XYZ file of C-alpha atoms in Angstrom:
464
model
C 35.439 -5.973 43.903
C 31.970 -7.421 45.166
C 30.671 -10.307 44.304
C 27.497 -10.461 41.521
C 25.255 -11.223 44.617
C 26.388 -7.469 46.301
C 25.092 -4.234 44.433
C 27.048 -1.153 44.166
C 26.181 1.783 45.814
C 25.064 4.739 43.004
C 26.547 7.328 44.789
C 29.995 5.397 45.258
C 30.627 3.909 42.087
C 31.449 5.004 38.618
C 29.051 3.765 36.175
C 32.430 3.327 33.823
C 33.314 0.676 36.540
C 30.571 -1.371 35.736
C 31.496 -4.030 33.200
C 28.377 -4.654 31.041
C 27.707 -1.103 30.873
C 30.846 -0.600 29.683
C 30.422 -3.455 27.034
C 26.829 -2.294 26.264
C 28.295 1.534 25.781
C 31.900 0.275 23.441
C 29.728 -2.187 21.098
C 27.069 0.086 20.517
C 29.579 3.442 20.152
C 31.174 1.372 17.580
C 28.494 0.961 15.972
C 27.092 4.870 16.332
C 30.973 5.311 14.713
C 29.953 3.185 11.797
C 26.877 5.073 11.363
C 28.263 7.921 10.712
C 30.168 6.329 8.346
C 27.360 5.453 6.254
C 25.621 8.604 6.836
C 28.394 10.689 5.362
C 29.961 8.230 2.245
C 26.262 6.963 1.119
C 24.642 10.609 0.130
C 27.794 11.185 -1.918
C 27.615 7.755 -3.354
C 24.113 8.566 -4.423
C 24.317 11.642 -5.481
C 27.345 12.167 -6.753
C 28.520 8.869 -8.043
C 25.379 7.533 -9.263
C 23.343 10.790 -10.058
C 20.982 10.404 -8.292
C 18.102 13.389 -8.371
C 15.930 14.750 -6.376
C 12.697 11.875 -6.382
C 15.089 9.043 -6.558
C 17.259 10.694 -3.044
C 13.604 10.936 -1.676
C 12.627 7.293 -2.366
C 15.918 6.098 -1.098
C 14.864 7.724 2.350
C 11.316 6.612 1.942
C 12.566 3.030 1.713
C 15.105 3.083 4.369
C 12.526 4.481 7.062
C 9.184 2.616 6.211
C 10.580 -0.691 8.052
C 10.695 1.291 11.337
C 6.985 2.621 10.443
C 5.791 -1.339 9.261
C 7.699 -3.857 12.249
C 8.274 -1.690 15.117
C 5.351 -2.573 17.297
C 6.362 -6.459 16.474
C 10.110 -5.974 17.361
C 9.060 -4.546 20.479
C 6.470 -7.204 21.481
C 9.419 -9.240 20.767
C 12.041 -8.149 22.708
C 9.657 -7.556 25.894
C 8.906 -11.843 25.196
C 12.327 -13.262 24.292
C 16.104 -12.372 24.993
C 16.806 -8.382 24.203
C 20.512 -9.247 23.383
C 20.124 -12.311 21.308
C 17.663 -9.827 19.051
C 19.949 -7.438 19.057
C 23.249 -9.651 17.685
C 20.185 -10.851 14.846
C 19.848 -7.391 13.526
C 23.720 -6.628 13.596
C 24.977 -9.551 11.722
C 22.120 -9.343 9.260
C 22.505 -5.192 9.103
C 26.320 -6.167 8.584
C 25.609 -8.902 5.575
C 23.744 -6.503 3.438
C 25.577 -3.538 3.590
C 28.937 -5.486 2.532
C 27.197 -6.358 -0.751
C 27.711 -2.427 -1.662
C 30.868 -2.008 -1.721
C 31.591 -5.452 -3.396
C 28.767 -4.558 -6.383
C 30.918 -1.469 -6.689
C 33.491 -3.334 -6.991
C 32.301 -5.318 -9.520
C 30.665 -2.430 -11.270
C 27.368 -3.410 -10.677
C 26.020 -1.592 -8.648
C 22.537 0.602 -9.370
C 20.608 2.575 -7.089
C 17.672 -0.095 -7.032
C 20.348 -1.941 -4.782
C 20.640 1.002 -2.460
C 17.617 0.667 -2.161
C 17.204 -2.302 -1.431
C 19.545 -2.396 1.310
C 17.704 0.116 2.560
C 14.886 -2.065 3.176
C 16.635 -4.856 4.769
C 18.927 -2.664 6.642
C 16.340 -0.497 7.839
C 14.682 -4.055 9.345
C 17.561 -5.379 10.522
C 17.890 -2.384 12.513
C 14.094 -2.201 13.757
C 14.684 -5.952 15.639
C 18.165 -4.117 17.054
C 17.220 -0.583 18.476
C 13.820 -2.189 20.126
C 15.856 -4.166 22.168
C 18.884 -2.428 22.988
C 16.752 1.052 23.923
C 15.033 -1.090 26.508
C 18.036 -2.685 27.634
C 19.331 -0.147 29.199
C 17.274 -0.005 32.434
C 17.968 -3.744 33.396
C 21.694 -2.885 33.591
C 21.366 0.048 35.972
C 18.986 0.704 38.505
C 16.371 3.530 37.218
C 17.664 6.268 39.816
C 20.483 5.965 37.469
C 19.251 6.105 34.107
C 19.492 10.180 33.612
C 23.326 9.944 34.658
C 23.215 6.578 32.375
C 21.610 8.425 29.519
C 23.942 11.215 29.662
C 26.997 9.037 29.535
C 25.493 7.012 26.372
C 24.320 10.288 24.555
C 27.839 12.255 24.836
C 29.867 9.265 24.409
C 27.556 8.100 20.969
C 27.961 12.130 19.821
C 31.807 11.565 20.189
C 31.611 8.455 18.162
C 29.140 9.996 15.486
C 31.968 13.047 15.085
C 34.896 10.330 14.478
C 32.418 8.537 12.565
C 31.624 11.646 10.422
C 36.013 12.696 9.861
C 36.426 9.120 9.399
C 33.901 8.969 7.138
C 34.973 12.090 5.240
C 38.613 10.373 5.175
C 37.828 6.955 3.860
C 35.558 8.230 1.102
C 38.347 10.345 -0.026
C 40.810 7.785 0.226
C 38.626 4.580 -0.596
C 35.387 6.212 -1.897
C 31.907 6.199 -0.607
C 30.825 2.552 -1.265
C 34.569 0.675 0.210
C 34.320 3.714 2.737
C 30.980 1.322 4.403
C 33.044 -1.322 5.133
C 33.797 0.466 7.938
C 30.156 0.432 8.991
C 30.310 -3.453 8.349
C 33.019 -3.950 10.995
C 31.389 -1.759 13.694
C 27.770 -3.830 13.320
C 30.141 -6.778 13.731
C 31.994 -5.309 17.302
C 28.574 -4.048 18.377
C 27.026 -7.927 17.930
C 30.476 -9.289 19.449
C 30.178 -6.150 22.684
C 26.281 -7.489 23.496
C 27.210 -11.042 23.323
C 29.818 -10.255 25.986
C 27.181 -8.904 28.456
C 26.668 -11.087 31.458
C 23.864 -9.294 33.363
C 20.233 -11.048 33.145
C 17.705 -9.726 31.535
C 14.324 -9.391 33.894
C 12.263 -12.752 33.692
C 9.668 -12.974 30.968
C 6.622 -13.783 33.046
C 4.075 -13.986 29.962
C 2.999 -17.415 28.170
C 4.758 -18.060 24.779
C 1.708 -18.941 23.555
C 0.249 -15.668 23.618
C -0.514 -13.146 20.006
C 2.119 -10.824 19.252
C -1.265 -8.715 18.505
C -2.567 -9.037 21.980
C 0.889 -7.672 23.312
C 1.240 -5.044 20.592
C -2.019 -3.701 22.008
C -1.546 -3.754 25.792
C 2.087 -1.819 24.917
C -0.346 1.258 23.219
C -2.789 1.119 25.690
C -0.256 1.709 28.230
C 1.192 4.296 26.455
C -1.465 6.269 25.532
C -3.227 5.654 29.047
C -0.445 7.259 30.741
C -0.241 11.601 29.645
C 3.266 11.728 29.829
C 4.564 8.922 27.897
C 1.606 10.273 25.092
C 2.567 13.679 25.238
C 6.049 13.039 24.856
C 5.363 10.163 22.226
C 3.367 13.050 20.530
C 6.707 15.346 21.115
C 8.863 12.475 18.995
C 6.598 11.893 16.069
C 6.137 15.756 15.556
C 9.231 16.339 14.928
C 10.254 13.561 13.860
C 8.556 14.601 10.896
C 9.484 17.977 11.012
C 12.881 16.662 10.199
C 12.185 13.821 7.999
C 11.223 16.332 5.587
C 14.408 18.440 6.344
C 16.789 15.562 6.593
C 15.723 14.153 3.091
C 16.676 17.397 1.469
C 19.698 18.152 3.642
C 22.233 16.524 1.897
C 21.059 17.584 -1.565
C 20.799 21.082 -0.865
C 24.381 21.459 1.039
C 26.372 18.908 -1.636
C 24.731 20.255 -4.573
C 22.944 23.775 -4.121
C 25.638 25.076 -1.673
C 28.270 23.188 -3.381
C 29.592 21.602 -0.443
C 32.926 19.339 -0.794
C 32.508 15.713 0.651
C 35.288 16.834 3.078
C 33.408 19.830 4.588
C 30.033 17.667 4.701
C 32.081 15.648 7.122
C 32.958 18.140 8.671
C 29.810 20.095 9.451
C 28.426 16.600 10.626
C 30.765 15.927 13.306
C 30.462 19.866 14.335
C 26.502 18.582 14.596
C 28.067 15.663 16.720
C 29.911 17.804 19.056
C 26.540 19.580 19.789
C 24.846 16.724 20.621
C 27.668 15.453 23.267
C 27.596 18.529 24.759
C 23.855 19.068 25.174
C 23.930 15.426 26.211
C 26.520 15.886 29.420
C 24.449 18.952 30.194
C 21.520 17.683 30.495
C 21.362 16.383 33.833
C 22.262 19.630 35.531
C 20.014 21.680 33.329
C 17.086 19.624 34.472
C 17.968 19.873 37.642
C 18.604 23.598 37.439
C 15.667 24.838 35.390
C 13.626 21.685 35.594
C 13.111 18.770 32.509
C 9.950 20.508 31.290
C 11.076 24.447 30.621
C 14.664 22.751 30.047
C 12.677 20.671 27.352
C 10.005 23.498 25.902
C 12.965 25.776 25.461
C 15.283 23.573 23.568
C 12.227 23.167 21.199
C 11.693 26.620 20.755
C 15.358 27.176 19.966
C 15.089 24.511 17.151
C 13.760 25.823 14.703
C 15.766 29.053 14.497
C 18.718 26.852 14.310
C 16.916 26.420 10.600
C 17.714 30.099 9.415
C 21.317 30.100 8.608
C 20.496 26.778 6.162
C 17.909 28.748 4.421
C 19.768 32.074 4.239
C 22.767 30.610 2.903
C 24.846 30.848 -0.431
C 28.055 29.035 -1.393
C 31.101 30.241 0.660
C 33.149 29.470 3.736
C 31.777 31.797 5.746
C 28.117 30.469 5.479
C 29.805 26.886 6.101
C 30.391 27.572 9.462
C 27.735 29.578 10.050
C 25.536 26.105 9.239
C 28.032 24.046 11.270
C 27.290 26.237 14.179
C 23.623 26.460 13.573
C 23.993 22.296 13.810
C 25.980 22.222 16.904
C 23.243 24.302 18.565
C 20.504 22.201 17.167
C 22.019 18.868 18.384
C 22.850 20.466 21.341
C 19.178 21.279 22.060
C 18.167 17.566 20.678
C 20.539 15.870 22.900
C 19.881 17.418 26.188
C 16.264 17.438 25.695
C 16.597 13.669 24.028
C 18.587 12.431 27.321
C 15.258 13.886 29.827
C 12.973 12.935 27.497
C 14.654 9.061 27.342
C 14.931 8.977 30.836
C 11.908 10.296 32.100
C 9.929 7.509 29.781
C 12.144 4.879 30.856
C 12.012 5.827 34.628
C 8.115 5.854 34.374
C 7.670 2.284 32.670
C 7.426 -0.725 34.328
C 10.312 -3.432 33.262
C 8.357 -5.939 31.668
C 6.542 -2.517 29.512
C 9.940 -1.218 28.444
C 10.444 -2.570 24.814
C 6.720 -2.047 23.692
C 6.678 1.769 25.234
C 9.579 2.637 23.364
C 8.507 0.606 20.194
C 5.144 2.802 20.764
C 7.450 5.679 20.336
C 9.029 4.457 17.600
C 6.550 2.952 15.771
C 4.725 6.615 15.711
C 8.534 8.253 15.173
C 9.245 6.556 12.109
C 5.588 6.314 10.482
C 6.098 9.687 10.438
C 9.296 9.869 8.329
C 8.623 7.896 5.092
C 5.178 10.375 4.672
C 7.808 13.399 5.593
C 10.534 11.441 2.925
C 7.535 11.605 0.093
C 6.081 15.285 0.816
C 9.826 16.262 0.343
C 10.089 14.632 -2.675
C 7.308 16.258 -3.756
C 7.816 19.384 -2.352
C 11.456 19.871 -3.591
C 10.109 18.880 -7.248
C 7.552 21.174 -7.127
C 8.303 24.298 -6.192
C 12.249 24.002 -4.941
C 14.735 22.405 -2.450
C 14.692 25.958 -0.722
C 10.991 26.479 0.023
C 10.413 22.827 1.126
C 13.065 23.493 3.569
C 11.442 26.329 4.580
C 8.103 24.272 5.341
C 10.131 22.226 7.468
C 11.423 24.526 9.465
C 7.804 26.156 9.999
C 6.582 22.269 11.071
C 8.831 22.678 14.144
C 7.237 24.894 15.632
C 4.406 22.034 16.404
C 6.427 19.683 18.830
C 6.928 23.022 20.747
C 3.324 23.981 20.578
C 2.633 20.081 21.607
C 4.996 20.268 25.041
C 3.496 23.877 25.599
C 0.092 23.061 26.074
C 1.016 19.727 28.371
C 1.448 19.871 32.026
C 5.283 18.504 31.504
C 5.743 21.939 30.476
C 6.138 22.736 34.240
C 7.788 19.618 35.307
C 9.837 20.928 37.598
C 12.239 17.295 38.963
C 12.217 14.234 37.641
C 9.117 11.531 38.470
C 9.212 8.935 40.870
C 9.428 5.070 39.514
C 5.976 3.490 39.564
C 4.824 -0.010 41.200
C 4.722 -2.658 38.827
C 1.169 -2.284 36.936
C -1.294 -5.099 37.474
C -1.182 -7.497 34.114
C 1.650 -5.994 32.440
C 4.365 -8.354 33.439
C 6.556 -5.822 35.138
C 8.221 -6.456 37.912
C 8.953 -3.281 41.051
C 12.403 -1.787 40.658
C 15.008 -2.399 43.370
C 14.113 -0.252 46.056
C 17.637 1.356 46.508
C 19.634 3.186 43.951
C 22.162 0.577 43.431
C 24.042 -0.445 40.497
C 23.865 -3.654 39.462
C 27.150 -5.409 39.051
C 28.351 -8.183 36.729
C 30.573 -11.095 37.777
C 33.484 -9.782 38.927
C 35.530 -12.895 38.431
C 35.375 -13.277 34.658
C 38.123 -11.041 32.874
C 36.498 -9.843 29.602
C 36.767 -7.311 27.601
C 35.054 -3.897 28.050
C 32.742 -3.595 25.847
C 25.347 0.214 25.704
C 21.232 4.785 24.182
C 22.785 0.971 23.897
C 21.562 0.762 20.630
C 22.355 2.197 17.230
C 19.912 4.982 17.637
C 18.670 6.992 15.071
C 21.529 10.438 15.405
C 19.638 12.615 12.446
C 18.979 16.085 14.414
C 16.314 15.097 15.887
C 15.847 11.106 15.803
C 14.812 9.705 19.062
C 16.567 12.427 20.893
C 13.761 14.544 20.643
């Protein structure tokens, strides 16, 4: 085993040999796990054991996406000035506080859903300080002519996860119900904060004064990005459909629990069929680029998208249109997580180190402004003239991430880019010149424990 000093070689060594990975990927696939939790028991909880309708369902997603939207930019200025991993246990332990007062409210018989939404809020936060740092982890624990293979490990691994999250979900809120079902959300935010404490690798040196303005950093991170047409374009990509789906996603549950008359159970179910997708397109995804190239590989997996739509608007209570939309899922997440993974990578592989957490924040920032206007027009939309037709106008909105990626040059991008040269006043330091892996201490014995964050797994998200 060599010594911290003594790199591995990237085309000898397993990146499932490498110790922090491996605690990066198990805290943060718990966590993905407990996601899923919450994204299958707390629709049912709101709609079904609290009534909620269709304005209040909308609100509750406003609310729970405006903190990316509001503090992204700052959480990323953040995490590119101070330690990514001690941001990251922050935003578990305070994610994991507030979302245990649910299930004991219930308990109590207390709870409303102006608490929902409120833990929306402080969740959604919480999370915000997390996902800026642990997105832009990543590429200080393996050298950049690894991050493809990286990101394909993470995103079929965290689909896994989010499809034993969903059944496991679908169990406990059958067994438990929805609100003592989160407590299994609770524990994985608390193994996810435990995992990144555990990781022993060093973070690249923060080169910039403390003393500088968050503002003055906030800016340099969107100049960069928008100075630079491929980390716009696919910026552009995100946000597009990001809101494409925002205004699908809010309605989703609603339409398939109540209109379709979906059981909890089979809600579950056609999640973690979604889940499957996305490991699938994930592991794919580095031989398809290489294959047909990221950009067609990309451009076609957004055309595909939005026919995946047509079963869910076709549909009428029944089994056989239940799988149908669990198929239509799996081949939507299968599309989002291969073209996700070459999307991640390629903006990761571009970006200078000490850039990292303020590109992607960019990203998110413009991501998840997008989905509290989305959560609103669906409100609107599903009040005023049906749950059907708004889901209709989100499936034509999909069409303009594709149109987006068409008329770019990554459209014919054809291998993946070469790393740049650390840019002049940005703090970044050159990558290693070798594709090497970089190892942890080999003589500590701890405990293996990584997309290292809690990303956002809606179809869609920051896959693509």
């Amino acid at each position: 085993m060599p010594s911290c000093t003594e790199p591995l070689s990237a085309a000898g060594t397993s990146l499932w040999r490498h110790r922090d990975f491996r605690r990066y990927l198990t805290g943060q696939a718990a966590s993905v796990t407990g996601s899923s939790i919450t994204q299958m028991a707390l629709p049912v909880l709101a709609v079904l054991h609290l009534d909620a309708n269709t304005a209040q369902v909308a609100w509750l997603a406003f609310l729970g996406q405006l903190p990316p939207a509001l503090l992204a930019l700052h959480a990323g200025a953040l995490a590119d000035r101070h330690s990514k991993r001690r941001q990251m246990i922050t935003g578990d332990l305070v994610s994991a506080t507030v979302l245990a007062t649910v299930p004991v409210s219930a308990a109590l018989g207390t709870l409303t859903l102006t608490q929902l939404m409120i833990v929306a809020v402080v969740q959604g936060a919480a999370s915000v300080l997390h996902d800026a740092a642990a997105i832009s982890l990543l590429p200080s624990l393996v050298d950049r002519s690894l991050i493809q293979r990286s990101n394909s490990r993470v995103g079929a691994l965290f689909a896994v996860a989010a499809t034993a999250g969903s059944h496991l979900g679908a169990a406990l809120t059958a067994l438990l119900g929805p609100a003592r079902a989160l407590l299994g959300d609770v524990a994985s935010y608390l193994i996810s904060a435990v995992c990144t404490a555990r990781i022993q690798t060093a973070e690249p040196a923060h080169t910039r004064p403390e003393i500088r303005q968050l503002r003055g950093e906030i800016g340099e991170g969107l100049r960069y990005v928008r100075g630079d047409d491929r980390l716009w374009t696919l910026t552009l990509v995100n946000a597009t459909t990001s809101f494409a789906l925002g205004l699908l996603n809010t309605l989703w549950a609603l339409y398939l629990l109540r209109s379709l008359a979906m059981s909890a159970t089979v809600f579950g179910v056609v999640l973690g069929l979604g889940a499957l997708g996305a490991a699938a397109g994930a592991l794919t995804a580095p031989a398809l680029a290489r294959r047909y190239g990221p950009g067609p590989m990309m451009l076609t997996a957004l055309a595909i998208t939005p026919l995946t739509q047509l079963p869910l608007l076709l549909a009428s209570p029944g089994l056989a249109w239940q799988i149908t939309i669990g198929a239509a899922l799996f081949l939507q997440l299968a599309c989002a997580g291969a073209a996700g993974t070459t999307q991640r990578s390629i903006r990761q592989i571009v970006t200078t180190a000490g850039m990292q957490a303020r590109m992607q924040a960019v990203s998110t920032w413009l991501t998840s402004g997008a989905r509290p206007a989305a959560a609103l027009l669906a409100g609107g939309l599903g009040t005023w003239i049906g749950v059907r037709p708004a889901l209709t106008v989100g499936t034509f909105l999909l069409v303009v991430p594709l149109v987006v990626l068409a008329c770019s040059p990554l459209r014919a991008l054809l291998h993946m880019p070469d790393q740049p040269p650390s840019a002049p006043g940005t703090g970044g330091e050159p990558a290693p010149p070798s594709p090497v892996l970089r190892a942890a201490p080999a003589a500590v014995p701890t405990p293996a424990c990584t997309e290292g964050a809690r990303y956002d797994r809606s179809p869609g998200g920051d896959a693509m």
